[in-house]
PDB file of C-alpha atoms in Angstrom:
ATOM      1  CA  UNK A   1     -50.091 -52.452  -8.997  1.00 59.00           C
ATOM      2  CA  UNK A   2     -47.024 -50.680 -10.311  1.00 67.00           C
ATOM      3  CA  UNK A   3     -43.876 -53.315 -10.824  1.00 82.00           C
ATOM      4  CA  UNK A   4     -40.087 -52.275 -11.592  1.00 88.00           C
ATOM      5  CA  UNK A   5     -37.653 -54.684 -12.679  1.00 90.00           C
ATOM      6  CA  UNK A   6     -34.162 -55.022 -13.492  1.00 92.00           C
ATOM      7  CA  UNK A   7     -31.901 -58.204 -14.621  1.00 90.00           C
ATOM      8  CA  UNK A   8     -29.868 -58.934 -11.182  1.00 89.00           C
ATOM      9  CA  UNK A   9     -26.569 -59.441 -12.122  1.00 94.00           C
ATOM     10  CA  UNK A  10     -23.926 -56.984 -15.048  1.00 96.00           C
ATOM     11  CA  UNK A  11     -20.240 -57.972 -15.470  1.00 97.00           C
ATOM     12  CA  UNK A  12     -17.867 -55.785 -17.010  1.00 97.00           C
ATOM     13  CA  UNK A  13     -14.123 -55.130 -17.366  1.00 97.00           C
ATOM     14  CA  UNK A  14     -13.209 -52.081 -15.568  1.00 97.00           C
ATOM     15  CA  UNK A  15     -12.146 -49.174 -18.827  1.00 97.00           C
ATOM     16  CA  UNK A  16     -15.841 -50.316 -20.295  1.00 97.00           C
ATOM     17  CA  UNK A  17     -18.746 -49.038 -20.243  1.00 97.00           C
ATOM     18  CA  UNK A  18     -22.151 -50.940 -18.163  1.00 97.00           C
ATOM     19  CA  UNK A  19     -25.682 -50.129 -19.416  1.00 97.00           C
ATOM     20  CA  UNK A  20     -28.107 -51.174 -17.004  1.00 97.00           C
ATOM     21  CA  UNK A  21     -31.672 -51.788 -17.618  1.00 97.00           C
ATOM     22  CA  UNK A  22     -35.121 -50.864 -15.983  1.00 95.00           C
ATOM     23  CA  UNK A  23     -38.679 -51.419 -16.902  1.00 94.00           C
ATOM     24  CA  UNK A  24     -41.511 -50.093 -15.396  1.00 90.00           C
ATOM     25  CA  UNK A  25     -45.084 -50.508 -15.472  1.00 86.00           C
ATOM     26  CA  UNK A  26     -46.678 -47.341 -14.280  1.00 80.00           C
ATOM     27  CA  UNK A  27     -47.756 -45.035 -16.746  1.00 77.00           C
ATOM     28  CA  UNK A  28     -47.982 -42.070 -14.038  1.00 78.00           C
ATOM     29  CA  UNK A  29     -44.967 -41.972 -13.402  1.00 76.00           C
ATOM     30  CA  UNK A  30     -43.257 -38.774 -12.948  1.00 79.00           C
ATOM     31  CA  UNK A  31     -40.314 -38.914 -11.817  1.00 86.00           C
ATOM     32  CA  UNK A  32     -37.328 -41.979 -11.759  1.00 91.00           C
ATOM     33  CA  UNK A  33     -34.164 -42.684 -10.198  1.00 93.00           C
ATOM     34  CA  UNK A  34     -31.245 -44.595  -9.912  1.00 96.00           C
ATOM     35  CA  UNK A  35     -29.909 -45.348  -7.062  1.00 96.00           C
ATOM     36  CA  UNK A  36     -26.411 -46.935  -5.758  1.00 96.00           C
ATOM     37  CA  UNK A  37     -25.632 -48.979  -2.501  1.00 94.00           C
ATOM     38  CA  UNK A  38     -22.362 -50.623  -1.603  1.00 92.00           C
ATOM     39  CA  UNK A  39     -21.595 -53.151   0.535  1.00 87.00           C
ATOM     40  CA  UNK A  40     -23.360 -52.943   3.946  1.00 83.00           C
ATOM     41  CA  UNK A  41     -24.432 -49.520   3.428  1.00 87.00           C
ATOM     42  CA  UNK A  42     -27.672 -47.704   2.613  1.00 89.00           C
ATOM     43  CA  UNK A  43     -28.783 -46.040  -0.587  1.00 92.00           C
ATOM     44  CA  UNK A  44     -26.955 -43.215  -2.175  1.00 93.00           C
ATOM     45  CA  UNK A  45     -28.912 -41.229  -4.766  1.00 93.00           C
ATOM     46  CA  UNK A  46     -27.259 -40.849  -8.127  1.00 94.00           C
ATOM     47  CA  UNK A  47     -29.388 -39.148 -11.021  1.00 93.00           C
ATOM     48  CA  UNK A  48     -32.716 -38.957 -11.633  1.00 91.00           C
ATOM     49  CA  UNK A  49     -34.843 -37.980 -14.900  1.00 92.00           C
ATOM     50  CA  UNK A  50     -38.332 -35.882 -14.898  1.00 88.00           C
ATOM     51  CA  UNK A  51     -40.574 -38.206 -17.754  1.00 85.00           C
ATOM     52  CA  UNK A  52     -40.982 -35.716 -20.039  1.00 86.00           C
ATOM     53  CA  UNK A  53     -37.173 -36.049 -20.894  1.00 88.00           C
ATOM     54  CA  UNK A  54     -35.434 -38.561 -23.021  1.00 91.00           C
ATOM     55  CA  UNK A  55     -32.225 -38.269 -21.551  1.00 94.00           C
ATOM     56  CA  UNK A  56     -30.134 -36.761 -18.981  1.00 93.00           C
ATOM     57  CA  UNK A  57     -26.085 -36.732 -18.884  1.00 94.00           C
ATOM     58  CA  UNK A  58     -24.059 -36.362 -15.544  1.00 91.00           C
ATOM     59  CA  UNK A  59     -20.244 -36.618 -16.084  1.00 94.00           C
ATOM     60  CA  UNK A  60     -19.624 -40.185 -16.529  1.00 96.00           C
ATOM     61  CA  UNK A  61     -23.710 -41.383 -16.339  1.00 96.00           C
ATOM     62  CA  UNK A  62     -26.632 -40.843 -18.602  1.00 97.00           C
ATOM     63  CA  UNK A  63     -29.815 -41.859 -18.441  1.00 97.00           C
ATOM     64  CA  UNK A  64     -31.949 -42.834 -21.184  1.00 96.00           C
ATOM     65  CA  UNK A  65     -35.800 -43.075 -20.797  1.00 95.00           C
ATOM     66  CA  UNK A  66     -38.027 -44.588 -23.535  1.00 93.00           C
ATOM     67  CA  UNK A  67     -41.661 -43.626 -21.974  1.00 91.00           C
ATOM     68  CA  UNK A  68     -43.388 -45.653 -24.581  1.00 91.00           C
ATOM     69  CA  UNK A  69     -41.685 -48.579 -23.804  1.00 92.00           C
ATOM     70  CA  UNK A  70     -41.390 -48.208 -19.995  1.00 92.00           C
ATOM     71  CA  UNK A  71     -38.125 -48.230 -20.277  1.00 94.00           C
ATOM     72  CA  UNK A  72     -35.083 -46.699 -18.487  1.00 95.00           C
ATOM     73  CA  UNK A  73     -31.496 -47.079 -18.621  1.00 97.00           C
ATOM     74  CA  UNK A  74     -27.974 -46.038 -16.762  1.00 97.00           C
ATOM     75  CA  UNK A  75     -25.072 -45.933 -19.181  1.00 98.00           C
ATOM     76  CA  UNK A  76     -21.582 -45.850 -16.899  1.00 97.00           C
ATOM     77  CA  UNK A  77     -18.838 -44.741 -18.927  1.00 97.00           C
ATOM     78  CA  UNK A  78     -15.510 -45.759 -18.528  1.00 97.00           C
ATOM     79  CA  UNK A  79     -16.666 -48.017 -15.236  1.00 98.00           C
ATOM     80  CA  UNK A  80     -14.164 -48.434 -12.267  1.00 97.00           C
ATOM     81  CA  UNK A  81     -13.784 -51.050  -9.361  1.00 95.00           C
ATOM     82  CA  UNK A  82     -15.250 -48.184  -7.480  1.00 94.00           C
ATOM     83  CA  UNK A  83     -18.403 -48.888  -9.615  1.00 96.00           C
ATOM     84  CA  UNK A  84     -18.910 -52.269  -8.378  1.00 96.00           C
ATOM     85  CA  UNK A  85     -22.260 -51.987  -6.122  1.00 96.00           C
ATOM     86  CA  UNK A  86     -26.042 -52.914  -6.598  1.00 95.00           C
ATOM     87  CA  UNK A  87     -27.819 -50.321  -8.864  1.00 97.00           C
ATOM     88  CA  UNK A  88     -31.884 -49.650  -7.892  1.00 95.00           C
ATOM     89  CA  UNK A  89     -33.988 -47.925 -10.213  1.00 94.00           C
ATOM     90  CA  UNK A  90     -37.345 -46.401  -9.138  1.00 91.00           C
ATOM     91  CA  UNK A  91     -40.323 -44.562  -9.980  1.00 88.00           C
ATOM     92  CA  UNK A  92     -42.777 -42.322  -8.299  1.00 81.00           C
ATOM     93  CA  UNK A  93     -46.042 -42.089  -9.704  1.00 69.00           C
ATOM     94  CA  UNK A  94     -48.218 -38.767 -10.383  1.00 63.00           C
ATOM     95  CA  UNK A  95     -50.170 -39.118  -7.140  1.00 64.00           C
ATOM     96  CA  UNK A  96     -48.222 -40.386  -4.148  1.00 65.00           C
ATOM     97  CA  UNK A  97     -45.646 -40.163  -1.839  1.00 65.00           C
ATOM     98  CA  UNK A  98     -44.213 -43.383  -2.330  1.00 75.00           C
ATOM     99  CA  UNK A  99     -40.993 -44.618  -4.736  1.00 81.00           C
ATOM    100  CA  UNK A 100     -41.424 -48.435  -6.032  1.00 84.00           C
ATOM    101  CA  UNK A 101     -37.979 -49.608  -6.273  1.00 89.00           C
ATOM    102  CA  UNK A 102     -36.560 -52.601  -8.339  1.00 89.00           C
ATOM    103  CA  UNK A 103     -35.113 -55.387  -7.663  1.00 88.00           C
ATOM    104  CA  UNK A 104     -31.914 -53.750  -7.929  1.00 93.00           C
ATOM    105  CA  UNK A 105     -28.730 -54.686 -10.481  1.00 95.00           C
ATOM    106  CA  UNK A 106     -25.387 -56.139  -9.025  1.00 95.00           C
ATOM    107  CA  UNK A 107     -22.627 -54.764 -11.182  1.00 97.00           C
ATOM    108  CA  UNK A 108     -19.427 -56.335 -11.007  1.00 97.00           C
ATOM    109  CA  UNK A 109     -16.284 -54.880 -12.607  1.00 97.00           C
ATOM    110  CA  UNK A 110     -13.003 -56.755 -13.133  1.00 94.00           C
ATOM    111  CA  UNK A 111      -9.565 -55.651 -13.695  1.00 90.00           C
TER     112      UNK A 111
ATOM    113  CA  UNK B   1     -27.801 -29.630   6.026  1.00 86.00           C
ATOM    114  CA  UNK B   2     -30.196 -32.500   6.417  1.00 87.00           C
ATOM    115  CA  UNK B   3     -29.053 -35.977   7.844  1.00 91.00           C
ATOM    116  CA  UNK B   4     -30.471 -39.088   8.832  1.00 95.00           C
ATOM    117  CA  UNK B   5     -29.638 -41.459  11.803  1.00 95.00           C
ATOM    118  CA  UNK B   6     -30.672 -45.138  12.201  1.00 95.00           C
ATOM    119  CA  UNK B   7     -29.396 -46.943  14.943  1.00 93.00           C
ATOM    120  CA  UNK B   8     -28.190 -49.905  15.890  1.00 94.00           C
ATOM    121  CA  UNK B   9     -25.825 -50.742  12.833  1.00 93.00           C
ATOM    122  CA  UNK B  10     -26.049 -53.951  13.733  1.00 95.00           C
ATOM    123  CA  UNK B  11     -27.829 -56.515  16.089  1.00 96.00           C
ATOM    124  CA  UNK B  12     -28.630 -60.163  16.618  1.00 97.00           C
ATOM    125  CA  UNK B  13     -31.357 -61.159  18.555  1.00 97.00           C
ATOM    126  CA  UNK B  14     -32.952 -64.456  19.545  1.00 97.00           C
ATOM    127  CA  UNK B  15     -36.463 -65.481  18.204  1.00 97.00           C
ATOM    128  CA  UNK B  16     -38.816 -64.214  20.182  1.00 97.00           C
ATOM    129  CA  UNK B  17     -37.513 -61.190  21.319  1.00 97.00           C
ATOM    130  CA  UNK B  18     -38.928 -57.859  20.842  1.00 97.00           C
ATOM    131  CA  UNK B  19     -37.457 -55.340  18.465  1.00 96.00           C
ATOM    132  CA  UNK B  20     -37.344 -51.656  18.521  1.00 96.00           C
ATOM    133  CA  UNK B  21     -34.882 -49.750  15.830  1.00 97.00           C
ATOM    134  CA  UNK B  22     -34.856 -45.685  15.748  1.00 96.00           C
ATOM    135  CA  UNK B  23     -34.719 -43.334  13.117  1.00 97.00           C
ATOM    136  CA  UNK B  24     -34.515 -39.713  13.403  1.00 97.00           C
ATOM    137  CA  UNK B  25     -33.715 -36.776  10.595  1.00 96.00           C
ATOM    138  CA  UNK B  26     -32.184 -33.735  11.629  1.00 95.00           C
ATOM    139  CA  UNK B  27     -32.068 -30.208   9.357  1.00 93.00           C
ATOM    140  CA  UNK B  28     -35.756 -30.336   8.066  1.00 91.00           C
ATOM    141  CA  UNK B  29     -39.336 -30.115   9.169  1.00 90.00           C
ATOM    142  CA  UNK B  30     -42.776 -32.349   8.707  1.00 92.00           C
ATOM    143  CA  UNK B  31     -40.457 -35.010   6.206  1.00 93.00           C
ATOM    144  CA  UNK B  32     -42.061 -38.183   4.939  1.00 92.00           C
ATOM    145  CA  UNK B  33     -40.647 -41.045   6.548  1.00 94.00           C
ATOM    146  CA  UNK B  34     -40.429 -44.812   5.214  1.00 94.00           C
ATOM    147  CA  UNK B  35     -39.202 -48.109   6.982  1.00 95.00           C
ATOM    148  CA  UNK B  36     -37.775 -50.450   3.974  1.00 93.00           C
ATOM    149  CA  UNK B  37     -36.463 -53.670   4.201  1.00 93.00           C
ATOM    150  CA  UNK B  38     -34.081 -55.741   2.230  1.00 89.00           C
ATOM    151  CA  UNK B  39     -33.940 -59.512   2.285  1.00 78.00           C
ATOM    152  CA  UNK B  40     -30.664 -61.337   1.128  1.00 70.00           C
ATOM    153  CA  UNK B  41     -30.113 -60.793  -2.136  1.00 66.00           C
ATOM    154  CA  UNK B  42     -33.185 -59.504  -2.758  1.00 69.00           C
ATOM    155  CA  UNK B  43     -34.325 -55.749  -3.684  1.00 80.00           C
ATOM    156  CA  UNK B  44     -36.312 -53.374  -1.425  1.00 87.00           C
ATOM    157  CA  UNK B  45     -39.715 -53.854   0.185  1.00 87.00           C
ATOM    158  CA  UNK B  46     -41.821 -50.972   1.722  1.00 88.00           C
ATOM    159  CA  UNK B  47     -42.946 -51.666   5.062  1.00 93.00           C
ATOM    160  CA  UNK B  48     -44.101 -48.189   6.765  1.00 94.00           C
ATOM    161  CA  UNK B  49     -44.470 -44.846   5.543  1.00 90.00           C
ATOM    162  CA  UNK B  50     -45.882 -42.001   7.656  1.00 93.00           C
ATOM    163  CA  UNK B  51     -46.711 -38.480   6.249  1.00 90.00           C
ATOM    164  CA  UNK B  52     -46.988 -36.663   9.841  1.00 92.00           C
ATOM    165  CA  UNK B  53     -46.825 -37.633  13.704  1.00 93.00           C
ATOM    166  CA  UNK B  54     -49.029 -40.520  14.471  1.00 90.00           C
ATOM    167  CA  UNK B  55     -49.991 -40.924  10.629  1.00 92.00           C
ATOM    168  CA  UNK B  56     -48.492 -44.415   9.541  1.00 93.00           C
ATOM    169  CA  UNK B  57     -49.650 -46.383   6.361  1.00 90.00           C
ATOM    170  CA  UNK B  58     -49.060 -49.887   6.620  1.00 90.00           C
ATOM    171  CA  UNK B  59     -47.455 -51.677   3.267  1.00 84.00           C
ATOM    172  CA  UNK B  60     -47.409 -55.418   4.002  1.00 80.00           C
ATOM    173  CA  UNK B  61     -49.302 -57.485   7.136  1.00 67.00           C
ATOM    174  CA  UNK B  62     -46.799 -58.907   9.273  1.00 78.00           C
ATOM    175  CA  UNK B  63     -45.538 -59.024  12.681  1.00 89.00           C
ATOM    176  CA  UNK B  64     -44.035 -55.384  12.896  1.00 94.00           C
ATOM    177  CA  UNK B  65     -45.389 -52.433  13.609  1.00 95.00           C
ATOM    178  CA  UNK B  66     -44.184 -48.395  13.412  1.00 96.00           C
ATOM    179  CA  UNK B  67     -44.704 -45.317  15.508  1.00 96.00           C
ATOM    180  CA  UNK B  68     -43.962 -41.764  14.643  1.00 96.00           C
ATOM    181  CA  UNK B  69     -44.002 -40.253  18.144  1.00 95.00           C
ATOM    182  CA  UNK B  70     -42.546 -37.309  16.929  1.00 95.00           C
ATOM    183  CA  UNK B  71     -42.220 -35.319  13.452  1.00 95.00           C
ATOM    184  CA  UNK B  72     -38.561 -36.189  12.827  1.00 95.00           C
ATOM    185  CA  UNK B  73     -38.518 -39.644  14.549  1.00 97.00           C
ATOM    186  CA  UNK B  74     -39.666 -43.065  13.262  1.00 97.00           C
ATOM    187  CA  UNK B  75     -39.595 -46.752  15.487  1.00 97.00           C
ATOM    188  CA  UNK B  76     -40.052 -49.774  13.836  1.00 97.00           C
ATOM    189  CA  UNK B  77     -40.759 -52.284  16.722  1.00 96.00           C
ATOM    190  CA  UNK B  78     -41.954 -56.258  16.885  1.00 96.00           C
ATOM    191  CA  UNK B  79     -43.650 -57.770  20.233  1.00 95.00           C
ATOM    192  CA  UNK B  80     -42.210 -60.863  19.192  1.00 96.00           C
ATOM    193  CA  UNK B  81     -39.123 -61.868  16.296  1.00 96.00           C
ATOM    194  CA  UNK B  82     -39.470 -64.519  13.839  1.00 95.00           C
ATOM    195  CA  UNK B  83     -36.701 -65.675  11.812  1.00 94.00           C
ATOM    196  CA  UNK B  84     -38.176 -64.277   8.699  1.00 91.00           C
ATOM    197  CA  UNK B  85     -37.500 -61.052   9.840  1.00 93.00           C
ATOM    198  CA  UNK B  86     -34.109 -61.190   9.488  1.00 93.00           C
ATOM    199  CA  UNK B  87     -32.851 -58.400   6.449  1.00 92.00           C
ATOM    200  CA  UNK B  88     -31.431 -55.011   6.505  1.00 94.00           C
ATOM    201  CA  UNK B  89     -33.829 -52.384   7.271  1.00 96.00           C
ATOM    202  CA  UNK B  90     -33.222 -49.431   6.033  1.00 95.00           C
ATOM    203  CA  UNK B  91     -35.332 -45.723   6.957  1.00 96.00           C
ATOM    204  CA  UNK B  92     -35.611 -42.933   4.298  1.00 94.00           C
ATOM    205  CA  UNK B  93     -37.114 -39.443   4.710  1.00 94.00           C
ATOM    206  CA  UNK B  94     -38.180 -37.147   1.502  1.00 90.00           C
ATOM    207  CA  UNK B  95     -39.566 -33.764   1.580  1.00 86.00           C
ATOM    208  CA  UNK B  96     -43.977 -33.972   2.285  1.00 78.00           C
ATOM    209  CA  UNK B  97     -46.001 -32.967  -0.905  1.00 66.00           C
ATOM    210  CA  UNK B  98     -43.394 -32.955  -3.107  1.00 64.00           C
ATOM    211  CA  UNK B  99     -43.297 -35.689  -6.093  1.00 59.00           C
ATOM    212  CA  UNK B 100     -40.014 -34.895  -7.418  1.00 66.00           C
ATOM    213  CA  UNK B 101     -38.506 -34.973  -3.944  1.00 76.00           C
ATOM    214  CA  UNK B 102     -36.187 -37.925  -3.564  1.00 83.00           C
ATOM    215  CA  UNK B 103     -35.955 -40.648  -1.019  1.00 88.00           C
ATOM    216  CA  UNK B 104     -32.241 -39.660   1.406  1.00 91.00           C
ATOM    217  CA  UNK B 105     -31.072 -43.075   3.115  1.00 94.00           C
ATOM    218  CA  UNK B 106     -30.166 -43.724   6.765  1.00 94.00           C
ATOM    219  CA  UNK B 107     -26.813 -46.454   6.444  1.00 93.00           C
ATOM    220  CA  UNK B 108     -29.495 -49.147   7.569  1.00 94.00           C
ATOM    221  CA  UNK B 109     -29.640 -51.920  10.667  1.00 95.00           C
ATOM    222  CA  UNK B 110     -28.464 -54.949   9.822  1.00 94.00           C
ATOM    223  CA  UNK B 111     -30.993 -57.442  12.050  1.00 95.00           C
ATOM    224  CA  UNK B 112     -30.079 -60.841  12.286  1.00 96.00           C
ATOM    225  CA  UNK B 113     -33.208 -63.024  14.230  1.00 96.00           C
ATOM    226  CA  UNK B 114     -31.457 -66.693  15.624  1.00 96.00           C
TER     227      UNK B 114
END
């Protein structure tokens, strides 16, 4: 079956910049996402990329997707305490309803 | 606009007990609807999905069960809580037949089982 994963945990000083990473196994896959929950809260949508692009820039994000390699990325430039949350990424494949999420990045950012 | 409502935030129940936690989406029409759950420190697991009333698709076999009694409402329910079920559930709703349509978060129930 399809499998996403992500490295759990991405420390950075807050003025950096975080690049987190996602691989994928689905080939079908049309769509992905990354998504962004704080504390106690649900998911808030961020960006997403169609596959047949290799990138995708949204102020201080871009996304990077390497479909030969399965891979995807989310590049935060300049990254705040505000930043500091887990970070899903997911796909949805070419014939279903249903996003496959990861098992999610906790990015930390210190002062 | 569209929005999503789970409810409770929160609740703590013995094991045992029964469950029922609500969902409903307001501001759109004949929406997928998904029941997720997320473990402690773990990431997201699928549970339920339902593309129309009465239509639910089963992810995982457990003790928990979902109804769709009407198009913009979703229950997620349990005859009987274990202590494994204990997580953050979480419902979602995206737009029916469309695959570029993302998934739009409720602010998810926080269910501790003691």
């Amino acid at each position: 079956g399809e499998d996403v994963e992500q490295s759990l945990f991405l420390s950075v000083r807050e003025g950096d910049s975080s690049v987190i990473n996602c691989t994928y196994t689905d080939s079908s896959s049309t769509y992905l996402y990354w998504y962004k929950q704080e504390p106690g809260a649900g998911l808030q949508l961020l960006t997403y990329i169609f596959s047949n692009m290799d990138m995708k820039q949204d102020q201080r994000l871009t996304v990077l997707l390497n479909k030969k390699d399965k891979h995807l990325s989310l590049r935060i430039a300049d990254t705040q305490t505000g930043d500091s949350a887990i970070y899903f990424c997911a796909e949805i494949g070419g014939n279903t309803d249903k996003l496959i999420f990861g098992t999610g990045t906790r990015l930390q950012v210190f002062p | 606009s569209q929005t999503i409502h789970q409810w409770p935030a929160t609740l703590v129940q013995p094991v045992g007990s029964p469950l029922s936690l609500e969902c409903t989406v307001e501001g759109t029409s004949n929406p997928n609807l998904y029941w997720y759950r997320q473990a402690a420190g773990r990431g997201l697991q699928l549970l339920f999905y339902s593309v129309g009333i009465g239509q639910i698709s089963s992810e995982v076999p457990q003790n928990l069960s979902a109804s769709r009694p009407q198009d913009r409402q979703f229950i997620l329910s349990s005859k009987k809580l274990l202590l494994s079920d204990s997580g953050f559930y979480l419902c979602a709703w995206s737009v029916r037949q469309s695959y570029n349509s993302p998934l739009h978060f409720g602010n998810g129930t926080r269910l501790t089982v003691t």
